[in-house]
Structures are given as C-alpha cells and as structure tokens.
Short mmCIF file of C-alpha atoms and ligand atoms in Angstrom, two decimals:
data_model
loop_
_atom_site.label_atom_id
_atom_site.label_comp_id
_atom_site.label_asym_id
_atom_site.label_seq_id
_atom_site.Cartn_x
_atom_site.Cartn_y
_atom_site.Cartn_z
CA MET A 1 119.06 -56.27 103.31
CA ILE A 2 116.47 -53.81 104.59
CA LYS A 3 113.58 -55.38 106.47
CA THR A 4 110.49 -53.32 107.27
CA TRP A 5 106.70 -53.68 107.33
CA LEU A 6 106.69 -52.60 103.66
CA THR A 7 109.25 -55.17 102.46
CA ASP A 8 107.67 -57.97 104.54
CA THR A 9 104.06 -57.25 103.59
CA PHE A 10 104.66 -56.98 99.85
CA ASN A 11 107.67 -59.25 99.59
CA ILE A 12 109.81 -56.59 97.92
CA LYS A 13 113.57 -56.18 98.24
CA TYR A 14 113.71 -52.50 99.18
CA PRO A 15 111.32 -50.33 101.25
CA ILE A 16 110.42 -48.03 98.38
CA ILE A 17 107.16 -47.31 96.59
CA MET A 18 107.38 -45.55 93.24
CA ALA A 19 104.61 -43.05 93.97
CA PRO A 20 101.54 -42.69 91.75
CA MET A 21 101.82 -39.66 89.47
CA PHE A 22 98.97 -38.34 87.33
CA LEU A 23 99.95 -38.60 83.62
CA VAL A 24 103.52 -39.65 84.47
CA SER A 25 103.15 -43.20 85.85
CA SER A 26 102.92 -45.96 83.25
CA ASN A 27 102.72 -49.75 83.16
CA GLU A 28 106.27 -49.89 81.80
CA MET A 29 107.54 -47.93 84.80
CA LEU A 30 105.72 -50.27 87.20
CA ILE A 31 107.13 -53.35 85.47
CA LYS A 32 110.67 -51.90 85.74
CA ALA A 33 110.07 -50.90 89.38
CA ALA A 34 109.20 -54.50 90.24
CA GLU A 35 112.33 -55.73 88.43
CA ALA A 36 114.37 -53.25 90.48
CA GLY A 37 112.99 -54.65 93.77
CA ILE A 38 110.46 -51.94 94.66
CA MET A 39 106.69 -51.53 94.23
CA GLY A 40 105.25 -49.10 91.69
CA CYS A 41 101.85 -47.38 91.93
CA ILE A 42 99.75 -45.80 89.20
CA PRO A 43 96.63 -43.57 89.32
CA ALA A 44 93.53 -45.20 87.82
CA LEU A 45 92.97 -41.75 86.29
CA ASN A 46 95.86 -42.40 83.88
CA TRP A 47 93.38 -44.51 81.90
CA ARG A 48 90.45 -42.64 80.37
CA THR A 49 87.73 -45.26 80.86
CA PRO A 50 87.07 -48.12 83.31
CA GLU A 51 87.39 -50.55 80.36
CA GLU A 52 90.89 -49.25 79.51
CA PHE A 53 91.74 -49.37 83.22
CA GLU A 54 90.73 -53.04 83.42
CA GLU A 55 92.84 -53.86 80.35
CA GLY A 56 95.76 -51.98 81.95
CA ILE A 57 95.48 -53.95 85.19
CA LYS A 58 95.27 -57.23 83.27
CA GLU A 59 98.51 -56.32 81.49
CA LEU A 60 100.17 -55.54 84.82
CA LYS A 61 98.98 -58.83 86.32
CA GLU A 62 100.55 -60.62 83.39
CA LYS A 63 103.83 -58.72 83.02
CA CYS A 64 104.69 -57.19 86.40
CA GLN A 65 106.95 -59.57 88.33
CA GLY A 66 105.94 -58.19 91.72
CA PRO A 67 103.21 -56.29 93.53
CA PHE A 68 101.85 -53.00 92.25
CA GLY A 69 99.44 -50.37 93.57
CA ILE A 70 96.50 -48.46 92.18
CA ASN A 71 95.76 -44.90 93.28
CA LEU A 72 92.17 -43.73 93.29
CA ILE A 73 90.58 -40.36 93.80
CA VAL A 74 87.87 -41.13 96.36
CA ASN A 75 85.50 -38.21 96.00
CA LYS A 76 82.56 -36.99 93.92
CA SER A 77 84.77 -35.62 91.13
CA ASN A 78 85.67 -39.21 90.18
CA ILE A 79 82.69 -40.41 88.15
CA HIS A 80 84.27 -43.84 87.55
CA LEU A 81 84.99 -44.56 91.22
CA LYS A 82 82.51 -47.40 91.73
CA LYS A 83 83.69 -49.31 88.66
CA GLN A 84 87.34 -48.66 89.54
CA ILE A 85 86.82 -50.09 93.05
CA ASP A 86 85.14 -53.20 91.60
CA ILE A 87 88.08 -53.73 89.25
CA CYS A 88 90.59 -53.24 92.10
CA ALA A 89 88.69 -55.70 94.28
CA LYS A 90 88.63 -58.23 91.43
CA TYR A 91 92.32 -58.14 90.57
CA VAL A 92 93.69 -57.69 94.11
CA PRO A 93 96.39 -55.11 93.65
CA VAL A 94 97.57 -52.90 96.46
CA PHE A 95 95.30 -49.99 96.81
CA TYR A 96 96.39 -46.55 97.71
CA HIS A 97 94.46 -43.37 97.79
CA TYR A 98 93.97 -39.88 98.98
CA PHE A 99 92.23 -39.71 102.32
CA SER A 100 88.48 -39.29 102.07
CA TRP A 101 85.68 -39.56 104.58
CA LYS A 102 84.39 -42.28 102.26
CA SER A 103 87.53 -44.38 102.79
CA GLY A 104 85.55 -46.82 104.97
CA GLU A 105 83.44 -48.03 102.03
CA VAL A 106 86.54 -48.66 99.96
CA ILE A 107 88.28 -50.54 102.76
CA LYS A 108 85.24 -52.77 103.39
CA LYS A 109 84.93 -53.63 99.71
CA CYS A 110 88.59 -54.31 98.95
CA GLN A 111 90.16 -55.85 102.06
CA PRO A 112 88.20 -59.13 102.03
CA ASN A 113 89.81 -59.93 98.67
CA GLY A 114 93.30 -59.48 100.08
CA THR A 115 93.81 -55.93 98.84
CA LYS A 116 95.87 -53.76 101.17
CA VAL A 117 94.51 -50.26 101.59
CA ILE A 118 97.04 -47.52 102.26
CA CYS A 119 95.80 -43.96 102.78
CA ASP A 120 97.51 -40.62 102.18
CA VAL A 121 97.38 -38.43 105.30
CA VAL A 122 98.90 -35.06 106.16
CA ASP A 123 98.19 -34.93 109.91
CA VAL A 124 97.14 -36.87 113.01
CA THR A 125 93.39 -36.24 112.60
CA TYR A 126 93.31 -37.90 109.18
CA ALA A 127 95.60 -40.70 110.37
CA GLN A 128 93.41 -41.56 113.34
CA LYS A 129 90.30 -41.44 111.18
CA VAL A 130 91.64 -43.95 108.63
CA GLU A 131 92.98 -46.11 111.45
CA SER A 132 89.47 -46.27 112.93
CA LEU A 133 88.11 -47.19 109.48
CA GLY A 134 90.55 -50.11 109.19
CA ALA A 135 93.28 -48.93 106.78
CA ASP A 136 96.39 -51.13 106.59
CA ALA A 137 98.97 -48.32 106.59
CA ILE A 138 99.36 -44.60 106.03
CA ILE A 139 101.42 -42.51 103.65
CA ALA A 140 102.62 -39.44 105.56
CA VAL A 141 102.70 -36.69 102.94
CA ASN A 142 105.09 -34.03 104.20
CA SER A 143 105.86 -30.43 103.23
CA GLY A 144 108.66 -31.47 100.85
CA ALA A 145 106.38 -33.57 98.64
CA GLY A 146 105.70 -33.10 94.95
CA GLY A 147 102.06 -32.61 93.94
CA HIS A 148 99.73 -31.65 96.81
CA ALA A 149 102.17 -31.37 99.71
CA GLY A 150 101.19 -31.41 103.39
CA PRO A 151 101.98 -28.60 105.85
CA THR A 152 104.47 -30.46 108.11
CA PRO A 153 108.13 -31.44 107.56
CA ALA A 154 109.02 -35.15 107.66
CA SER A 155 111.17 -34.75 110.78
CA ILE A 156 108.05 -33.70 112.71
CA LEU A 157 105.32 -35.61 110.85
CA ILE A 158 106.77 -39.14 111.07
CA PRO A 159 107.39 -39.14 114.86
CA LEU A 160 104.05 -37.37 115.43
CA LEU A 161 102.14 -40.05 113.53
CA LYS A 162 104.14 -42.85 115.17
CA LYS A 163 103.19 -41.49 118.57
CA ASN A 164 99.49 -40.96 117.87
CA CYS A 165 98.55 -43.76 115.49
CA ASN A 166 99.26 -47.51 115.45
CA LEU A 167 99.50 -47.98 111.69
CA PRO A 168 102.75 -48.47 109.76
CA VAL A 169 103.94 -45.09 108.44
CA ILE A 170 105.42 -44.64 104.96
CA THR A 171 106.96 -41.24 104.30
CA ALA A 172 106.27 -39.26 101.11
CA GLY A 173 108.13 -36.16 100.05
CA GLY A 174 111.64 -34.95 99.40
CA ILE A 175 113.46 -38.28 99.23
CA GLY A 176 115.98 -38.30 96.37
CA THR A 177 119.07 -39.70 98.07
CA GLY A 178 120.04 -42.76 100.11
CA THR A 179 120.75 -40.50 103.09
CA GLY A 180 117.17 -39.22 102.84
CA LEU A 181 115.91 -42.81 102.89
CA LEU A 182 118.08 -43.64 105.91
CA SER A 183 116.86 -40.58 107.78
CA ALA A 184 113.19 -41.49 107.14
CA LEU A 185 113.75 -45.05 108.37
CA SER A 186 115.58 -43.73 111.46
CA LEU A 187 112.61 -41.51 112.21
CA GLY A 188 110.45 -44.64 112.27
CA ALA A 189 109.10 -44.86 108.72
CA GLU A 190 108.60 -48.33 107.21
CA GLY A 191 109.55 -47.06 103.77
CA ALA A 192 109.36 -44.14 101.38
CA SER A 193 106.94 -43.29 98.59
CA ILE A 194 109.04 -41.48 95.98
CA GLY A 195 107.59 -39.59 93.01
CA SER A 196 109.44 -36.65 91.44
CA PRO A 197 112.84 -38.39 90.96
CA PHE A 198 111.13 -40.91 88.64
CA ILE A 199 109.67 -38.32 86.22
CA ALA A 200 112.87 -38.06 84.17
CA THR A 201 113.30 -41.80 83.63
CA GLU A 202 113.81 -43.50 80.30
CA GLU A 203 110.57 -45.44 80.81
CA SER A 204 108.44 -42.41 81.69
CA PRO A 205 105.95 -41.52 78.92
CA VAL A 206 106.19 -37.72 79.34
CA SER A 207 107.80 -35.40 76.78
CA GLN A 208 111.53 -34.89 76.40
CA GLU A 209 111.01 -31.21 77.38
CA TYR A 210 109.40 -32.17 80.72
CA LYS A 211 112.22 -34.65 81.47
CA ASP A 212 114.88 -32.06 80.50
CA ALA A 213 113.23 -29.54 82.85
CA VAL A 214 113.39 -32.02 85.75
CA VAL A 215 117.11 -32.43 85.04
CA GLN A 216 117.86 -28.71 84.61
CA TYR A 217 115.77 -27.13 87.36
CA GLY A 218 116.29 -27.69 91.09
CA ALA A 219 114.66 -27.30 94.51
CA LYS A 220 114.84 -23.50 94.38
CA ASP A 221 112.69 -23.51 91.22
CA ILE A 222 109.64 -25.23 92.75
CA VAL A 223 106.62 -23.06 93.56
CA LEU A 224 103.08 -23.77 94.75
CA SER A 225 100.37 -22.93 92.25
CA THR A 226 96.60 -22.98 92.64
CA LYS A 227 96.19 -22.71 88.85
CA VAL A 228 96.46 -26.47 88.34
CA SER A 229 93.69 -27.95 90.47
CA GLY A 230 92.40 -25.10 92.60
CA THR A 231 94.40 -26.32 95.62
CA PRO A 232 98.16 -25.63 95.97
CA CYS A 233 100.24 -27.96 93.82
CA THR A 234 104.02 -27.90 93.24
CA VAL A 235 105.14 -26.85 89.75
CA ILE A 236 108.42 -25.85 88.13
CA ASN A 237 108.69 -22.06 88.02
CA THR A 238 109.17 -21.81 84.25
CA PRO A 239 108.91 -18.46 82.41
CA TYR A 240 105.33 -19.43 81.44
CA VAL A 241 104.36 -20.09 85.10
CA GLN A 242 105.89 -16.73 86.02
CA LYS A 243 103.83 -15.10 83.25
CA ILE A 244 100.45 -16.55 84.29
CA GLY A 245 101.16 -16.33 88.04
CA THR A 246 100.55 -18.96 90.71
CA GLU A 247 97.35 -17.57 92.22
CA GLN A 248 93.85 -17.60 90.81
CA ASN A 249 92.88 -14.21 89.37
CA MET A 250 90.45 -11.88 91.16
CA VAL A 251 87.40 -12.99 89.16
CA GLU A 252 88.16 -16.69 89.78
CA SER A 253 88.67 -16.22 93.52
CA LEU A 254 85.54 -14.07 93.86
CA LEU A 255 83.51 -16.70 92.00
CA THR A 256 85.01 -19.45 94.20
CA LYS A 257 83.63 -17.66 97.25
CA ASN A 258 80.11 -17.47 95.77
CA LYS A 259 78.01 -20.19 97.46
CA LYS A 260 75.92 -21.03 94.37
CA LEU A 261 78.72 -20.92 91.81
CA LYS A 262 81.54 -22.36 93.95
CA LYS A 263 81.07 -25.96 92.85
CA TYR A 264 81.04 -25.12 89.11
CA VAL A 265 83.97 -22.71 89.32
CA LYS A 266 86.04 -25.35 91.12
CA MET A 267 85.18 -27.94 88.47
CA LEU A 268 86.08 -25.52 85.68
CA THR A 269 89.40 -24.55 87.32
CA TYR A 270 90.22 -28.24 87.78
CA TYR A 271 89.32 -29.10 84.19
CA LYS A 272 91.28 -26.15 82.72
CA GLY A 273 94.30 -26.87 84.95
CA MET A 274 94.34 -30.56 84.11
CA LYS A 275 94.18 -29.81 80.36
CA LEU A 276 97.10 -27.40 80.74
CA VAL A 277 99.19 -29.96 82.64
CA GLU A 278 98.24 -32.73 80.21
CA ASN A 279 99.25 -30.69 77.16
CA ALA A 280 102.55 -29.69 78.80
CA ALA A 281 103.30 -33.28 79.85
CA PHE A 282 103.14 -34.80 76.39
CA ALA A 283 103.85 -32.14 73.76
CA ALA A 284 106.34 -29.43 73.01
CA THR A 285 104.41 -26.29 73.96
CA TYR A 286 105.37 -22.88 75.32
CA LYS A 287 102.65 -23.36 78.01
CA THR A 288 105.08 -25.16 80.28
CA VAL A 289 103.20 -26.08 83.44
CA TRP A 290 105.13 -29.08 84.75
CA CYS A 291 104.28 -30.66 88.08
CA ALA A 292 107.31 -31.74 90.18
CA GLY A 293 108.60 -31.49 93.74
CA PRO A 294 111.86 -30.14 95.23
CA SER A 295 113.53 -33.59 95.15
CA ILE A 296 114.23 -33.05 91.42
CA GLU A 297 117.29 -31.33 92.93
CA PHE A 298 118.94 -34.76 92.97
CA ILE A 299 118.21 -35.67 89.36
CA ASN A 300 121.06 -34.79 86.99
CA LYS A 301 120.27 -36.93 83.98
CA ILE A 302 117.60 -39.10 82.39
CA GLU A 303 118.16 -42.67 83.55
CA PRO A 304 116.33 -46.00 83.73
CA VAL A 305 114.10 -46.61 86.79
CA LYS A 306 116.47 -49.36 87.96
CA THR A 307 119.53 -47.06 87.93
CA ILE A 308 117.76 -44.64 90.27
CA VAL A 309 116.75 -47.44 92.65
CA ASP A 310 120.26 -48.92 92.61
CA ARG A 311 121.77 -45.51 93.36
CA LEU A 312 119.37 -44.85 96.26
CA ILE A 313 120.26 -48.20 97.78
CA SER A 314 124.03 -47.91 97.35
CA GLU A 315 123.95 -44.39 98.83
CA TYR A 316 121.84 -45.75 101.69
CA GLU A 317 124.40 -48.47 102.39
CA VAL A 318 127.31 -45.99 102.40
CA ALA A 319 125.39 -43.61 104.67
CA LEU A 320 124.55 -46.45 107.05
CA GLU A 321 128.22 -47.51 107.29
CA GLU A 322 129.28 -43.90 107.90
CA PHE A 323 126.68 -43.61 110.62
CA LYS A 324 127.83 -46.85 112.28
CA ASN A 325 131.42 -45.53 112.20
CA LYS A 326 130.27 -42.43 114.04
CA LEU A 327 128.90 -44.62 116.82
CA SER A 328 132.02 -46.76 117.23
C1 FMN B 1 103.93 -35.13 88.73
C2 FMN B 1 103.24 -35.63 89.96
C3 FMN B 1 101.96 -36.15 89.87
C4 FMN B 1 101.32 -36.66 91.01
N1 FMN B 1 100.09 -37.24 90.89
C5 FMN B 1 99.50 -37.83 91.96
C6 FMN B 1 98.27 -38.52 91.83
O1 FMN B 1 97.69 -38.62 90.75
N2 FMN B 1 97.74 -39.08 92.94
C7 FMN B 1 98.36 -39.00 94.17
O2 FMN B 1 97.84 -39.55 95.15
N3 FMN B 1 99.54 -38.36 94.32
C8 FMN B 1 100.12 -37.79 93.25
N4 FMN B 1 101.34 -37.17 93.39
C9 FMN B 1 102.02 -37.23 94.69
C10 FMN B 1 102.92 -38.49 94.76
O3 FMN B 1 102.14 -39.66 94.77
C11 FMN B 1 103.84 -38.48 96.01
O4 FMN B 1 103.08 -38.28 97.17
C12 FMN B 1 104.90 -37.39 95.90
O5 FMN B 1 105.48 -37.40 94.62
C13 FMN B 1 105.99 -37.59 96.95
O6 FMN B 1 106.89 -36.53 96.92
P1 FMN B 1 108.24 -36.50 96.01
O7 FMN B 1 107.79 -36.08 94.67
O8 FMN B 1 109.10 -35.51 96.70
O9 FMN B 1 108.82 -37.88 96.03
C14 FMN B 1 101.97 -36.62 92.27
C15 FMN B 1 103.26 -36.07 92.35
C16 FMN B 1 103.90 -35.58 91.22
C17 FMN B 1 105.29 -35.03 91.34
#
C-alpha cells in the first residue's frame, strides 16, 4: 500500500499518473490505466474538434472505472481553448496543463466544479506563480523527461520545489523502474507522471514501427530537436533525424529573429513539425521523427499498460525491502 497526496486525492491504488502524450494517449489506454490502479491523462489536442473532444470525454465518463485527467495547451496557439475549458468544467475530470500566465482564469473556472488543476512547472518561479494563482498541485518536469524537458535533474528539482512552494509535487521524467519511483517518493514527491514507457503498449494507437523503435532504442539514442515544435523536444535519433539535423536551418533561425515575421515563422515551424510527428506516429514512413524520452531504456517489449504498472510496483516493493534491510 502506498499512501500519498496523489492516491488520497484521486482514490487510486498507486501514486502514478500515465502522462498525457500528444497523439499517443488514447481512451483505451486511460481505461486500462484506471483498471491497473493509476490515473491516465490525455491531451485535448488528441481530438480534432471540441465536439469530438466532448464525445471522447463522455465515453471516458462512461467506461473509465476511475479518475482521468485532461491536458490543455493554455496559450494563443490553442484556438479551441475556451470551449475545451467549458467541457472540462462540465464533466469534472482532473485537469492538467502546461504552465501559462493565463492559468489563473482556468483555475477560477474549473475548481468550483470540483476539478483539480495541476500545473506543469520546470522551476521555482513558475511553481510559486501557480501556487499564488490557486493550483492544487504541480508536476515537476525534470531534465530526464520525454517531450519538452526542464533544465534541472529530479534530485535537485523535487527538494528545491518542496522547500520553496507549499503545493504537492509530482515528479515527471525518467521514471521507468520501481527503484526510480521509490527514489522520487524518498525525495518528497507525492507520485510520478510517467509517459515514454507507455508508448510501446498494446493499447497505444501508434504504429508498430514507433513501438518497435521504443523497444529497440535506448537512453543513449535520445536527442533534443527544435525541428518538431520550435522549442527543444526529445526525439529518437533515427537515421532520418540524423539526416535532417536537430537544429533549425539558417534561414529558419534568421526568420525567427525577425520581429515582424517571428510569429508566423514559429507557427509554420510548429505546423510542419506536428505534421511530421503525426505522419511518423501512425504510418510506416521513412521520415521517422518519433518523440520519446530516455526512460525508453527500460522498455524491452510491447506489453499491456497493466503489465507495466504491475512491474513498476513489484520492483518498488523489492527495492523498498532492500532499502529497509540496509537500515537494519
Ligand atoms: C510522445 C510524447 C508526447 C508528449 N505530449 C505531451 C503533451 O501533449 N502535453 C504535455 O503536457 N506533455 C506531453 N509530454 C510530456 C509528458 O506528459 C511527461 O511530462 C513526460 O513524458 C514525462 O517524462 P517520461 O517520458 O520520462 O516519463 C509528452 C511526452 C512524450 C514522450
């Protein structure tokens, strides 16, 4: 039995969130996560329109035997934000999003309906800001995370946030073993938000090629690329990624610095990058740009969501016993 703020607040068995992953997360994965005793999260962006999003949430409300979270992009690039917030507020899921200076509006709108708002942060400044806005907890995104990683390792970030902020801290990044989970909890985290290890699951909707890559490649094969969204994002260093490079080309970076064109160039880079990632996620293509973090190191085969959760917990229990033996 593991008892933390995360397990108590959401009435889940284990202190694990299956992290929201653009294109990867699906309702089926969230349903299986709940059956396995953890809470799954999904980006609203995985549905194309607010109408499809609402249908998706209704399905989750009906079939998911536990809590689930929705991840929103809270900035101007998200043209459906207002409608998405209304839908979240209506159906009361957990709500989880990237930090934004507009977080306050979201918190005010959703909390009265019982929705918990958990914000991604990468440092103390962001953490204190969302604390002052009334967030319920923070996700501490560390330098080992898949996707847009933070600059600080977990061993520094968790204690730093614990010392300077009064919100419950959930760690995100690099957890793929039970020992990793134990170490995060010992550092003071209330749970872990785990993404990359769930990409190669039986329930995941992505292509066989993407799943096989997660199994075959390891931590040493992860590089940061600005080609995907304009900001550094972790991808598998496939031959195609090596061919196109991980930095924007000279024309793109010159245009990004131009005051008038900056906004449009960023939007174009984002759009082109997202299309590339989307095509690679679902089809067999030689343009293999697959997003994943270093914790794919611990994934050696394609398995059901529940098998991964069970393994994390049994490894955690063994590690805890070994640790207790060291003390006695
Ligand atoms: C393929 C992939 C897609 C992701 N998409 C999103 C996203 O849409 N929104 C978000 O807030 N975080 C996203 N993340 C970050 C995860 O939510 C989480 O912070 C991260 O996976 C934790 O690190 P880990 O992969 O080492 O477990 C993504 C991560 C990956 C690997």
